[in-house]
Amino acid sequence: MTRVLLLIPSATYRAADFVAAAKAIGAEIVIASDAEPVIPDATGTRSIVVPLDDPAAAASVIIDLDERRGIDAIVALDDRGILVAAMAAQRLGLPCNNPDAVARTRDKESMRDALGIFEMPQPRYAAFDEPGEVVGLIERIGGFPCVVKPVGLSASQGVIRADDAASALAAATRAQKISGGGRLLVEQYIAGTEVAVEGLLRSGTLEVLAVFDKPDPMEGPYFEETIYVTPSRLGASILEEIERTTAEACAAIGLAEGPVHAELRVDGERAWIIEVAARSIGGLC
């Protein structure tokens, strides 16, 4: 029987769906989480505790488990576990992404730098440390409007549009507070509709599972996730461009295996990369 290790943060709301999916294909499940389950699992599913915020140490715990029980696949539910999964799978010789590539998806500055090397269509951007620096960077990205965001958060947390110097400073101050400190990005605001791409990489080839429209206007100042609709209502030519751009962005970042969730802006017949994550879609999709 195939044995799958699921990396499940204790605070997630997605565990039940992943466990059900694994059981549906007849896989034996091992759950690795950052805390012991509050209620023991009556099904007999084995669980271990791993320090998700220390990926190297967490990977070592998984390696030790493999030596005793054997693991055939490692699946991370969300961003907190993806680097652990990559590091452990690489050491075990399982199909996986290079940990360096995964780390790029967790740091928006590193991701932008990697995409820039391959001249991918993306917003102009600049990184900075202190909120007061943001106004001096606006000319570099082409002026207002702009978008300010923390480099290390996901799910649109701390992503704020600004239309003038005062609102840019306020956005940077708020974004840094939300993230608990650390570097920020200021980016060119790309007008147009926003879409999400859900895909699966196998040996560097992207299979697109769905393209989601976001029917609510994504114009800011905040960009909260609301409704996703699929199949997309966009035309065949721009859908082809979206899929091609997503595949090329994955290659530029260095991703080659596993789930991909990407966010793009569509302006006419051009698709711009906003984010790429090495995980499946969040929410209740």
Short mmCIF file of C-alpha atoms in Angstrom, two decimals:
data_model
loop_
_atom_site.label_atom_id
_atom_site.label_comp_id
_atom_site.label_asym_id
_atom_site.label_seq_id
_atom_site.Cartn_x
_atom_site.Cartn_y
_atom_site.Cartn_z
CA MET A 1 0.00 0.00 0.00
CA THR A 2 1.26 3.49 -0.86
CA ARG A 3 2.17 5.46 2.26
CA VAL A 4 1.59 9.24 2.02
CA LEU A 5 2.79 11.73 4.59
CA LEU A 6 0.55 14.79 4.85
CA LEU A 7 2.12 17.95 6.31
CA ILE A 8 -0.80 19.55 8.12
CA PRO A 9 -0.44 22.73 10.23
CA SER A 10 -2.52 22.48 13.40
CA ALA A 11 -4.48 25.64 12.54
CA THR A 12 -5.56 24.53 9.04
CA TYR A 13 -9.17 24.09 8.00
CA ARG A 14 -8.24 21.87 5.03
CA ALA A 15 -7.14 18.65 6.71
CA ALA A 16 -10.38 16.69 6.31
CA ASP A 17 -10.48 17.10 2.52
CA PHE A 18 -6.88 15.94 2.04
CA VAL A 19 -7.30 12.98 4.37
CA ALA A 20 -10.50 11.96 2.56
CA ALA A 21 -8.76 12.24 -0.83
CA ALA A 22 -5.85 10.09 0.33
CA LYS A 23 -8.17 7.44 1.70
CA ALA A 24 -10.22 7.50 -1.51
CA ILE A 25 -7.19 6.28 -3.48
CA GLY A 26 -6.39 3.64 -0.88
CA ALA A 27 -3.28 5.29 0.52
CA GLU A 28 -2.02 4.73 4.04
CA ILE A 29 -1.76 8.12 5.72
CA VAL A 30 0.77 9.53 8.15
CA ILE A 31 -0.02 13.01 9.45
CA ALA A 32 2.85 15.34 10.35
CA SER A 33 1.79 18.46 12.22
CA ASP A 34 3.24 21.09 14.52
CA ALA A 35 1.09 19.89 17.44
CA GLU A 36 -0.42 16.68 18.75
CA PRO A 37 -4.09 16.24 17.77
CA VAL A 38 -6.45 17.49 20.48
CA ILE A 39 -8.79 14.58 19.83
CA PRO A 40 -7.17 11.20 19.05
CA ASP A 41 -7.94 9.87 15.57
CA ALA A 42 -10.37 6.96 15.95
CA THR A 43 -9.36 5.62 12.51
CA GLY A 44 -5.88 4.71 13.69
CA THR A 45 -4.10 7.20 11.42
CA ARG A 46 -0.52 7.61 12.59
CA SER A 47 0.65 11.11 13.47
CA ILE A 48 3.98 12.70 14.34
CA VAL A 49 4.97 16.16 15.53
CA VAL A 50 7.38 18.20 13.38
CA PRO A 51 8.65 21.78 13.84
CA LEU A 52 7.20 23.36 10.70
CA ASP A 53 8.97 26.65 11.37
CA ASP A 54 12.35 24.87 11.29
CA PRO A 55 12.29 23.11 7.90
CA ALA A 56 15.65 21.37 8.25
CA ALA A 57 14.76 19.92 11.65
CA ALA A 58 11.29 18.93 10.45
CA ALA A 59 12.80 17.17 7.43
CA SER A 60 15.11 15.20 9.73
CA VAL A 61 12.14 13.95 11.75
CA ILE A 62 10.52 12.75 8.51
CA ILE A 63 13.75 11.05 7.40
CA ASP A 64 13.88 9.18 10.69
CA LEU A 65 10.28 8.04 10.20
CA ASP A 66 11.07 6.85 6.68
CA GLU A 67 13.92 4.71 7.96
CA ARG A 68 11.42 2.88 10.20
CA ARG A 69 8.26 2.80 8.10
CA GLY A 70 8.99 3.95 4.54
CA ILE A 71 7.30 6.91 2.81
CA ASP A 72 6.24 6.97 -0.84
CA ALA A 73 5.10 10.61 -1.14
CA ILE A 74 5.04 13.81 0.90
CA VAL A 75 2.23 16.33 0.41
CA ALA A 76 2.14 19.77 2.07
CA LEU A 77 -1.29 21.32 2.51
CA ASP A 78 -0.18 24.95 2.48
CA ASP A 79 2.73 27.36 2.50
CA ARG A 80 4.05 26.49 5.96
CA GLY A 81 4.84 22.94 4.91
CA ILE A 82 6.07 23.22 1.34
CA LEU A 83 9.74 23.82 2.15
CA VAL A 84 9.72 20.97 4.67
CA ALA A 85 8.19 18.68 2.03
CA ALA A 86 10.79 19.64 -0.58
CA MET A 87 13.74 19.20 1.76
CA ALA A 88 12.57 15.83 3.08
CA ALA A 89 11.55 14.49 -0.34
CA GLN A 90 14.88 15.52 -1.88
CA ARG A 91 16.80 13.63 0.82
CA LEU A 92 14.58 10.58 0.31
CA GLY A 93 14.95 10.63 -3.48
CA LEU A 94 11.23 11.19 -4.05
CA PRO A 95 9.89 13.35 -6.92
CA CYS A 96 9.95 16.92 -5.64
CA ASN A 97 10.86 20.51 -6.30
CA ASN A 98 14.31 21.82 -5.53
CA PRO A 99 14.09 23.45 -2.07
CA ASP A 100 15.71 26.62 -3.44
CA ALA A 101 12.89 26.95 -5.99
CA VAL A 102 10.27 26.41 -3.29
CA ALA A 103 11.94 29.04 -1.11
CA ARG A 104 11.59 31.55 -3.97
CA THR A 105 7.81 31.14 -3.90
CA ARG A 106 7.81 31.99 -0.19
CA ASP A 107 9.68 35.27 -0.75
CA LYS A 108 8.07 37.65 -3.22
CA GLU A 109 11.30 39.58 -3.80
CA SER A 110 13.21 36.42 -4.69
CA MET A 111 10.38 35.29 -6.92
CA ARG A 112 10.31 38.64 -8.76
CA ASP A 113 14.09 38.50 -9.19
CA ALA A 114 13.90 35.01 -10.70
CA LEU A 115 11.10 35.99 -13.07
CA GLY A 116 13.04 39.10 -14.06
CA ILE A 117 16.08 37.09 -15.13
CA PHE A 118 13.90 35.43 -17.77
CA GLU A 119 12.13 38.70 -18.63
CA MET A 120 8.72 37.34 -17.70
CA PRO A 121 5.79 39.75 -17.94
CA GLN A 122 5.40 41.05 -14.42
CA PRO A 123 4.92 44.39 -12.64
CA ARG A 124 7.92 46.67 -12.20
CA TYR A 125 8.94 46.45 -8.54
CA ALA A 126 11.31 47.61 -5.82
CA ALA A 127 12.03 46.15 -2.38
CA PHE A 128 12.64 48.18 0.78
CA ASP A 129 12.96 47.83 4.54
CA GLU A 130 11.40 50.92 6.08
CA PRO A 131 7.94 52.34 5.26
CA GLY A 132 9.42 55.82 4.81
CA GLU A 133 11.43 54.61 1.80
CA VAL A 134 8.41 53.81 -0.34
CA VAL A 135 7.71 57.28 -1.75
CA GLY A 136 11.22 57.57 -3.14
CA LEU A 137 10.76 54.34 -5.10
CA ILE A 138 7.55 55.26 -6.90
CA GLU A 139 9.26 56.78 -9.94
CA ARG A 140 11.31 53.58 -10.39
CA ILE A 141 8.13 51.51 -10.88
CA GLY A 142 6.40 53.97 -13.18
CA GLY A 143 4.42 56.14 -10.78
CA PHE A 144 1.00 55.80 -9.20
CA PRO A 145 -1.12 53.78 -8.70
CA CYS A 146 1.05 51.19 -7.00
CA VAL A 147 0.64 48.12 -4.80
CA VAL A 148 2.47 47.59 -1.52
CA LYS A 149 2.86 44.12 0.00
CA PRO A 150 4.99 42.18 2.49
CA VAL A 151 7.49 39.84 0.85
CA GLY A 152 6.56 36.85 3.00
CA LEU A 153 2.77 36.64 3.32
CA SER A 154 0.15 34.91 1.17
CA ALA A 155 -3.64 34.96 0.62
CA SER A 156 -3.50 38.71 -0.17
CA GLN A 157 -2.56 39.56 3.43
CA GLY A 158 -1.15 43.06 3.63
CA VAL A 159 -1.59 43.74 -0.10
CA ILE A 160 -2.72 47.35 -0.47
CA ARG A 161 -3.15 49.71 -3.43
CA ALA A 162 -1.99 53.31 -3.09
CA ASP A 163 -2.83 56.21 -5.41
CA ASP A 164 -0.62 58.95 -3.95
CA ALA A 165 2.34 59.50 -1.65
CA ALA A 166 0.30 59.73 1.55
CA SER A 167 -1.59 56.52 0.89
CA ALA A 168 1.64 54.75 -0.15
CA LEU A 169 3.27 55.60 3.17
CA ALA A 170 0.15 54.51 5.05
CA ALA A 171 0.01 51.27 3.05
CA ALA A 172 3.66 50.47 3.73
CA THR A 173 3.24 51.16 7.44
CA ARG A 174 0.17 48.95 7.63
CA ALA A 175 1.66 46.15 5.52
CA GLN A 176 4.74 45.97 7.73
CA LYS A 177 2.59 45.89 10.85
CA ILE A 178 0.48 43.05 9.44
CA SER A 179 3.59 41.04 8.57
CA GLY A 180 5.26 41.65 11.92
CA GLY A 181 8.19 43.45 10.33
CA GLY A 182 10.51 42.60 7.48
CA ARG A 183 10.96 43.66 3.89
CA LEU A 184 8.25 45.05 1.67
CA LEU A 185 7.65 45.35 -2.05
CA VAL A 186 6.14 48.22 -3.97
CA GLU A 187 4.90 47.21 -7.40
CA GLN A 188 3.40 48.74 -10.49
CA TYR A 189 -0.38 48.36 -10.44
CA ILE A 190 -1.54 46.28 -13.40
CA ALA A 191 -5.05 47.13 -14.55
CA GLY A 192 -7.36 44.45 -15.92
CA THR A 193 -9.12 41.32 -14.78
CA GLU A 194 -7.54 38.80 -12.45
CA VAL A 195 -7.48 35.03 -12.86
CA ALA A 196 -6.09 32.08 -10.93
CA VAL A 197 -4.53 28.99 -12.46
CA GLU A 198 -4.52 25.61 -10.77
CA GLY A 199 -2.08 23.10 -12.19
CA LEU A 200 0.08 20.07 -11.61
CA LEU A 201 3.73 19.81 -12.64
CA ARG A 202 5.25 16.48 -13.67
CA SER A 203 8.92 16.51 -14.65
CA GLY A 204 8.65 20.18 -15.56
CA THR A 205 5.51 19.87 -17.71
CA LEU A 206 2.48 21.79 -16.49
CA GLU A 207 -0.96 20.23 -16.70
CA VAL A 208 -3.54 22.98 -16.19
CA LEU A 209 -6.44 21.67 -14.14
CA ALA A 210 -8.53 24.87 -14.10
CA VAL A 211 -8.45 28.57 -14.86
CA PHE A 212 -10.60 30.56 -12.44
CA ASP A 213 -12.16 33.94 -13.15
CA LYS A 214 -12.44 36.39 -10.26
CA PRO A 215 -15.72 38.14 -11.09
CA ASP A 216 -15.50 40.70 -8.27
CA PRO A 217 -13.52 43.83 -9.26
CA MET A 218 -9.93 43.45 -8.00
CA GLU A 219 -9.10 47.15 -8.02
CA GLY A 220 -8.20 47.75 -4.38
CA PRO A 221 -7.34 49.29 -2.09
CA TYR A 222 -7.55 45.75 -0.69
CA PHE A 223 -7.57 42.50 -2.62
CA GLU A 224 -9.45 40.06 -0.41
CA GLU A 225 -10.18 36.65 -1.90
CA THR A 226 -13.92 36.20 -2.50
CA ILE A 227 -15.47 34.26 -5.40
CA TYR A 228 -13.74 32.06 -7.99
CA VAL A 229 -15.62 30.84 -11.07
CA THR A 230 -14.59 28.09 -13.49
CA PRO A 231 -14.57 27.38 -16.37
CA SER A 232 -13.26 30.78 -17.33
CA ARG A 233 -15.31 32.98 -19.62
CA LEU A 234 -12.18 34.32 -21.34
CA GLY A 235 -11.51 33.54 -24.99
CA ALA A 236 -9.41 30.66 -26.24
CA SER A 237 -6.44 32.79 -27.31
CA ILE A 238 -5.98 34.57 -23.99
CA LEU A 239 -6.49 31.31 -22.08
CA GLU A 240 -3.68 29.82 -24.12
CA GLU A 241 -1.52 32.83 -23.26
CA ILE A 242 -2.37 32.45 -19.55
CA GLU A 243 -1.39 28.77 -19.56
CA ARG A 244 1.82 29.41 -21.51
CA THR A 245 2.85 32.28 -19.23
CA THR A 246 2.17 30.21 -16.11
CA ALA A 247 4.25 27.30 -17.40
CA GLU A 248 7.15 29.61 -18.30
CA ALA A 249 6.95 31.31 -14.89
CA CYS A 250 7.19 27.94 -13.14
CA ALA A 251 10.28 27.10 -15.19
CA ALA A 252 11.85 30.50 -14.43
CA ILE A 253 11.36 29.99 -10.70
CA GLY A 254 12.68 26.43 -10.95
CA LEU A 255 9.51 24.49 -10.11
CA ALA A 256 9.20 21.07 -11.74
CA GLU A 257 6.99 18.80 -9.60
CA GLY A 258 3.69 18.96 -7.77
CA PRO A 259 0.83 21.42 -7.39
CA VAL A 260 0.95 25.02 -8.60
CA HIS A 261 -1.37 27.89 -7.82
CA ALA A 262 -0.75 31.06 -9.84
CA GLU A 263 -2.38 34.48 -9.95
CA LEU A 264 -2.26 36.56 -13.13
CA ARG A 265 -3.65 39.85 -14.41
CA VAL A 266 -5.07 40.01 -17.92
CA ASP A 267 -4.77 43.28 -19.82
CA GLY A 268 -6.14 42.86 -23.33
CA GLU A 269 -4.30 39.91 -24.88
CA ARG A 270 -1.41 39.98 -22.41
CA ALA A 271 -1.10 38.00 -19.17
CA TRP A 272 1.06 39.30 -16.31
CA ILE A 273 2.36 37.09 -13.50
CA ILE A 274 1.38 38.35 -10.05
CA GLU A 275 2.12 35.32 -7.85
CA VAL A 276 3.17 31.67 -8.14
CA ALA A 277 2.81 29.26 -5.20
CA ALA A 278 4.08 25.68 -4.98
CA ARG A 279 0.86 24.40 -3.43
CA SER A 280 -2.76 23.79 -4.29
CA ILE A 281 -5.44 26.46 -4.11
CA GLY A 282 -6.55 27.74 -0.70
CA GLY A 283 -10.02 28.44 0.57
CA LEU A 284 -12.83 25.94 0.11
CA CYS A 285 -12.34 25.46 -3.63
#
